[in-house]
Short mmCIF file of C-alpha atoms in Angstrom, two decimals:
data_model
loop_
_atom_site.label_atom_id
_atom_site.label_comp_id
_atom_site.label_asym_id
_atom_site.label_seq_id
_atom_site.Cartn_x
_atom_site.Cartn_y
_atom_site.Cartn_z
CA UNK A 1 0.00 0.00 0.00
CA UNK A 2 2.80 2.40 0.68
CA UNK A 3 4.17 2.24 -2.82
CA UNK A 4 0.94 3.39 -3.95
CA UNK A 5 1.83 6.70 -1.96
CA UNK A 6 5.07 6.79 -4.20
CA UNK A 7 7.22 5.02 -1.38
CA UNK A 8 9.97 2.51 -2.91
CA UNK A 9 9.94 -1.23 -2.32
CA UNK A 10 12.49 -1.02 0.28
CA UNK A 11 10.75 1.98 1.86
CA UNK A 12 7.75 -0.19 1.99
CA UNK A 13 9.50 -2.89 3.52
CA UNK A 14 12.02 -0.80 5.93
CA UNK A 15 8.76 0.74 7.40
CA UNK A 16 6.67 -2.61 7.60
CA UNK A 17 9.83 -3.89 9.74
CA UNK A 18 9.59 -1.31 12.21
CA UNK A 19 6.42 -0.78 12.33
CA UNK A 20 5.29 -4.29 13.67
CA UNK A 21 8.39 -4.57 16.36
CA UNK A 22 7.19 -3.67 19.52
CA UNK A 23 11.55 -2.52 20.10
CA UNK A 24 13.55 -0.45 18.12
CA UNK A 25 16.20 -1.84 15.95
CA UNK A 26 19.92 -1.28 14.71
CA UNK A 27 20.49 -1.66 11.21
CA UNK A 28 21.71 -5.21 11.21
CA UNK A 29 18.97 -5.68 12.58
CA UNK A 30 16.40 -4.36 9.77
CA UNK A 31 18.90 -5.62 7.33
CA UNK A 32 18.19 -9.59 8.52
CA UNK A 33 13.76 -9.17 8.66
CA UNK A 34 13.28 -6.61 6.06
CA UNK A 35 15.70 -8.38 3.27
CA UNK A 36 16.83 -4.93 2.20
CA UNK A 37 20.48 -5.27 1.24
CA UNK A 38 22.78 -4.21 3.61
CA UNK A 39 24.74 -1.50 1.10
CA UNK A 40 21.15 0.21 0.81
CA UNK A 41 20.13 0.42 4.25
CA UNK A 42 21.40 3.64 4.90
CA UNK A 43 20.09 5.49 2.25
CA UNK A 44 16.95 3.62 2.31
CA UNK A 45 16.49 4.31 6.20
CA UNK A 46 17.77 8.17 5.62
CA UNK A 47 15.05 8.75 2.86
CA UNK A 48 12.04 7.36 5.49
CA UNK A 49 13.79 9.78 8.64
CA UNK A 50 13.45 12.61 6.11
CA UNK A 51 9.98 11.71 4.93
CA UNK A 52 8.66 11.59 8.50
CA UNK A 53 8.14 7.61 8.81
CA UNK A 54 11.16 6.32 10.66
CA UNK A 55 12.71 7.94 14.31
CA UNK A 56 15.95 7.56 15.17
CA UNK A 57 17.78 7.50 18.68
CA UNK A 58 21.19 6.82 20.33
CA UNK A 59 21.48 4.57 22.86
CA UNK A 60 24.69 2.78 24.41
CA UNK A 61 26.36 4.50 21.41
CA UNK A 62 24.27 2.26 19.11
CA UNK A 63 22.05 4.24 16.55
CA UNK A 64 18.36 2.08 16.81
CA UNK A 65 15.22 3.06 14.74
CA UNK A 66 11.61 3.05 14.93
CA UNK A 67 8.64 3.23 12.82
CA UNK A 68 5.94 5.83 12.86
CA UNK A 69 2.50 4.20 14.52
CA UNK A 70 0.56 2.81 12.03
CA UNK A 71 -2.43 5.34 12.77
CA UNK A 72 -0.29 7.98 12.60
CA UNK A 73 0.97 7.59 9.70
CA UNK A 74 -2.15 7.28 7.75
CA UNK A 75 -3.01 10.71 9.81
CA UNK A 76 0.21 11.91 8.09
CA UNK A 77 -0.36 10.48 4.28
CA UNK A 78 -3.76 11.05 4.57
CA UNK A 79 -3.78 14.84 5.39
CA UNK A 80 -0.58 15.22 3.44
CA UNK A 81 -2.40 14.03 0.33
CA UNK A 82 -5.20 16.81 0.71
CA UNK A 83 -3.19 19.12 0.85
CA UNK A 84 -1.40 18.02 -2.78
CA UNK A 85 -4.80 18.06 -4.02
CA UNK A 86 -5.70 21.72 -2.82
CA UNK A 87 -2.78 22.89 -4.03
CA UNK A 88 -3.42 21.57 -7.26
CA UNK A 89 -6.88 22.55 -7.27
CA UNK A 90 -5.29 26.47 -6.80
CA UNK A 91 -2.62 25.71 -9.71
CA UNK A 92 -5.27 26.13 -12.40
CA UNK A 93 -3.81 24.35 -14.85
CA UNK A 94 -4.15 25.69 -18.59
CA UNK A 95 -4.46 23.93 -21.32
CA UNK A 96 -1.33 24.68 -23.87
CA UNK A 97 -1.92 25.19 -27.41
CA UNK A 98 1.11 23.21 -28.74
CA UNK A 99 2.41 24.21 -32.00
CA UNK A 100 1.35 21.60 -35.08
CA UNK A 101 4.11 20.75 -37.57
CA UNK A 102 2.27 19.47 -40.09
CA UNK A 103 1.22 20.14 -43.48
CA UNK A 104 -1.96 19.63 -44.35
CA UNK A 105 -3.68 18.80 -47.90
CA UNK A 106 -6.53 20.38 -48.78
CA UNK A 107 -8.63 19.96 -51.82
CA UNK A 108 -12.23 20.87 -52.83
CA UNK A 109 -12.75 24.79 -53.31
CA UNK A 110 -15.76 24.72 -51.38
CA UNK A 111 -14.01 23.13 -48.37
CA UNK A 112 -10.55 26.02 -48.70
CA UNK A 113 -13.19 28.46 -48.77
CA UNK A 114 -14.92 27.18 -45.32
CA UNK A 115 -11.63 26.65 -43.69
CA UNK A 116 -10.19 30.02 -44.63
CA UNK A 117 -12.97 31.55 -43.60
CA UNK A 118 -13.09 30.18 -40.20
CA UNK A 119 -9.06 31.26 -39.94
CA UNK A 120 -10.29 34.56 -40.80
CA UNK A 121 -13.13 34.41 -38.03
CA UNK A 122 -10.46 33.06 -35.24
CA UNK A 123 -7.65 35.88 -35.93
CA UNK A 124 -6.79 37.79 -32.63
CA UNK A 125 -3.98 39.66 -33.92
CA UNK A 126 -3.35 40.14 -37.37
CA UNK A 127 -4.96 38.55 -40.95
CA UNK A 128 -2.61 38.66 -44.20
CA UNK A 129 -4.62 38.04 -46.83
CA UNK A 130 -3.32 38.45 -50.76
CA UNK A 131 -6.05 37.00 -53.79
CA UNK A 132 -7.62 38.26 -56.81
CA UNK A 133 -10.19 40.80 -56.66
CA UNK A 134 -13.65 38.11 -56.90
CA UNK A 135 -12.67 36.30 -54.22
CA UNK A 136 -11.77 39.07 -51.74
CA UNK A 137 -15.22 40.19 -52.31
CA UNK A 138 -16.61 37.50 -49.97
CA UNK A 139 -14.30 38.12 -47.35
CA UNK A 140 -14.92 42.01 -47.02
CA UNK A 141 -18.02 41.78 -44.49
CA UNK A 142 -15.62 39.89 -42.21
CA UNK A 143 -12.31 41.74 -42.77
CA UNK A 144 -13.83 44.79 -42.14
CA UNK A 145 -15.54 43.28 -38.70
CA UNK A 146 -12.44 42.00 -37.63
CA UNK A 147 -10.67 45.56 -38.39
CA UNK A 148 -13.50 46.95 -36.14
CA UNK A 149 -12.26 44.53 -33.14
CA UNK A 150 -8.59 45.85 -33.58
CA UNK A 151 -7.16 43.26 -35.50
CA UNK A 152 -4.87 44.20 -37.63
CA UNK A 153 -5.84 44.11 -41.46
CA UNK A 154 -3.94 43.74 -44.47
CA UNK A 155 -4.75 43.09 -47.94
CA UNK A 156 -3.30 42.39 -51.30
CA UNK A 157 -5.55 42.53 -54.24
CA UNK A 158 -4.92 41.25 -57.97
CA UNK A 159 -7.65 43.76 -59.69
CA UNK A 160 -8.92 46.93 -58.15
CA UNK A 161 -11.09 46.92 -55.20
CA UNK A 162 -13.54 48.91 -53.46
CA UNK A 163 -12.86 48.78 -49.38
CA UNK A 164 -13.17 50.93 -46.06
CA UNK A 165 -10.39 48.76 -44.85
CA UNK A 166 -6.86 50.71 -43.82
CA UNK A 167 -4.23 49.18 -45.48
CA UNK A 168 -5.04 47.54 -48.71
CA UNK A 169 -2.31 47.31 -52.03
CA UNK A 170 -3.63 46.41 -55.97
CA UNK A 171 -1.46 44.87 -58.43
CA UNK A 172 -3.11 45.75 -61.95
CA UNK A 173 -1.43 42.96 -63.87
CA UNK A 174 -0.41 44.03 -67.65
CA UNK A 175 -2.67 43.03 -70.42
CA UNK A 176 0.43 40.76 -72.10
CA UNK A 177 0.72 39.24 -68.41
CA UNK A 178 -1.31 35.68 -69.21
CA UNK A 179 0.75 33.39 -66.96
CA UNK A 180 -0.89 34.71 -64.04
CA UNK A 181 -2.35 32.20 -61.81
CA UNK A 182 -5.41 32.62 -59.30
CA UNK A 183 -4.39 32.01 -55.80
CA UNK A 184 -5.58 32.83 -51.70
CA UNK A 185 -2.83 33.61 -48.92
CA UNK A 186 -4.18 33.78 -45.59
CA UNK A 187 -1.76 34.55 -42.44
CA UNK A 188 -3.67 34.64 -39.32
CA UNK A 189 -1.87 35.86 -36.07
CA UNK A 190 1.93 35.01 -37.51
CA UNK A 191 0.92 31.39 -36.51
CA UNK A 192 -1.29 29.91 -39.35
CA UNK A 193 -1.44 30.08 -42.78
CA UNK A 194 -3.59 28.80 -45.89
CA UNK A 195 -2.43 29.42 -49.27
CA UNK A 196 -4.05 27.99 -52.26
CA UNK A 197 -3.68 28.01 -56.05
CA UNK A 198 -5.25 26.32 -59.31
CA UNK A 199 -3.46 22.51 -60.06
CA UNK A 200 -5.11 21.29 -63.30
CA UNK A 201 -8.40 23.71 -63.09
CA UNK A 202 -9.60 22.62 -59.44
CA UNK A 203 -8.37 24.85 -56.47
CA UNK A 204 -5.29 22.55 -53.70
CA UNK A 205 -4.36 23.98 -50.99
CA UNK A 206 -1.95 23.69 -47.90
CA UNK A 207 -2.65 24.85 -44.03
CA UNK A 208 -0.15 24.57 -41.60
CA UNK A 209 1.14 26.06 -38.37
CA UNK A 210 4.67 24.84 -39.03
CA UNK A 211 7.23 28.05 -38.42
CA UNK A 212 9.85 28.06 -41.43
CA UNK A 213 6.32 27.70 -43.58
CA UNK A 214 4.96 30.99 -41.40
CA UNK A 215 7.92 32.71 -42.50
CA UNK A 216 8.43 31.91 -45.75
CA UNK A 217 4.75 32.76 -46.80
CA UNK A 218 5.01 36.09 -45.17
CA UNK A 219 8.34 36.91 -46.76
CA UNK A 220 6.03 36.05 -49.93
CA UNK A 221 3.46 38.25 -49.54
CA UNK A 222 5.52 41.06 -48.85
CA UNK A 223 7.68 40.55 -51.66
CA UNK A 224 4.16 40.91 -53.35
CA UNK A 225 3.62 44.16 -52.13
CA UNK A 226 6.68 45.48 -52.93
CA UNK A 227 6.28 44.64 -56.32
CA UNK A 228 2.96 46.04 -56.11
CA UNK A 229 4.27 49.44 -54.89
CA UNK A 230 7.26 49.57 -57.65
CA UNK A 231 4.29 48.26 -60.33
CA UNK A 232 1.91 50.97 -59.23
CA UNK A 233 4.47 53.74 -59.98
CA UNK A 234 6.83 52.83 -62.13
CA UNK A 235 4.91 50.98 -64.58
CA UNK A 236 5.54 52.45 -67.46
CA UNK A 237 9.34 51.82 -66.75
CA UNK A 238 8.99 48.52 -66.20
CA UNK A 239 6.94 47.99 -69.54
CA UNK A 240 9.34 49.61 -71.54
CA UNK A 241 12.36 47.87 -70.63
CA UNK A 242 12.23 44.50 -72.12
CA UNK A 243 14.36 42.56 -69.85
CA UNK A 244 12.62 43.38 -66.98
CA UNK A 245 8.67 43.11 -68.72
CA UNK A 246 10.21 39.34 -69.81
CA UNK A 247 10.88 38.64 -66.25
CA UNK A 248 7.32 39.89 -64.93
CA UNK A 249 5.57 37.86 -67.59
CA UNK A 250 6.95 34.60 -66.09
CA UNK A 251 5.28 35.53 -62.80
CA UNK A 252 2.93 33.13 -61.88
CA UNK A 253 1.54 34.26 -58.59
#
């Protein structure tokens, strides 16, 4: 029963020794009843003094020992065990949100668009959110609710777009710019992201909370919006020099 209370097999049997002698005994003797070995006694019999279940006395220059009553030591464990339990009850432990590695498939637009809305709906922080103009639309009610609540909103658009919302960039692709592809990035809090694109005419995406993928995906968008900015006013420029126009053209997102 005592190594149910977390005491050791030689605790137990140390103790039970004691215990049930009506005299105190030397450790020779505790050695020969108990069968703990003799090189362990000593620790095992310092561990039990220290826990409160052994006393120890000197007499004719002989160290003996003696168990603690029976009924007081199930006095002892048993109020000693309530107390672990209030203290835990005052601990309030939390659950943890532990960070998920994986990457996970997703296919079916119908099913991106549920899940990225519902990362939308759960951002506390901050949303990232780059895609072409038709499918921002159905995500402006809720953008603009969750800039309301503080969170901080940012948006990249492939088209032109009418929005209330504070920070908002357009990339007006060029007429001659055909290799464009549709796609949705969606960073939520700098912990989750969502980006999808077109494999074979039906929308694939990818969610994870892995953190080289976080990173990556927001260096992405903001190399996006750069190249939005330097689009938006120095387009002309860009046009006109052929070796930079070539390397646009072969933009796909």
């Amino acid at each position: 029963m005592l190594q149910k209370f977390g005491f050791s097999q030689y605790e137990s049997k140390v103790y039970e020794v004691l215990a049930t002698s009506e005299e105190p005994m030397d450790a020779t003797t505790i050695v020969k009843y108990s069968g703990v070995p003799k090189a362990k006694i000593y620790e095992v019999i310092s561990r039990m003094i220290e826990k409160g279940m052994i006393m120890d006395s000197i007499s004719d220059n002989k160290k003996l020992y003696t168990g603690l009553p029976l009924s007081l030591a199930i006095e002892k464990l048993t109020t000693e065990f309530q107390a672990n339990v209030e203290q835990l009850k005052k601990s309030g432990i939390k659950k943890r949100s532990y960070n998920d590695e994986h990457v996970w498939s997703l296919k079916v637009d119908t099913s991106i668009r549920a899940q990225s809305k519902q990362l939308v709906q759960e951002a506390k922080e901050s949303i990232r959110i780059s895609a072409w103009k038709d499918d921002l639309d159905e995500y402006l009610p809720l953008l603009t609710e969750k800039e309301k609540q503080g969170v901080d909103v940012e948006v990249l658009v492939v088209g032109e777009l009418e929005t209330s919302l504070s920070t908002i960039h357009s990339l007006i692709p060029a007429k001659e710019h055909h290799s464009l592809e549709r796609f949705r990035l969606i960073i939520v809090d700098d912990k989750e992201v969502i980006f999808a694109g077109m494999e074979d005419q039906s929308w694939q995406a990818m969610k994870t909370m892995s953190k080289p993928f976080i990173k990556v995906f927001t260096e992405f968008f903001y190399h996006d919006v750069a190249l939005a900015k330097i689009n938006e006013k120095h387009f002309d420029l860009l046009m006109n020099d052929e070796e930079i126009k070539n390397i646009l053209m072969k933009l796909r997102y």
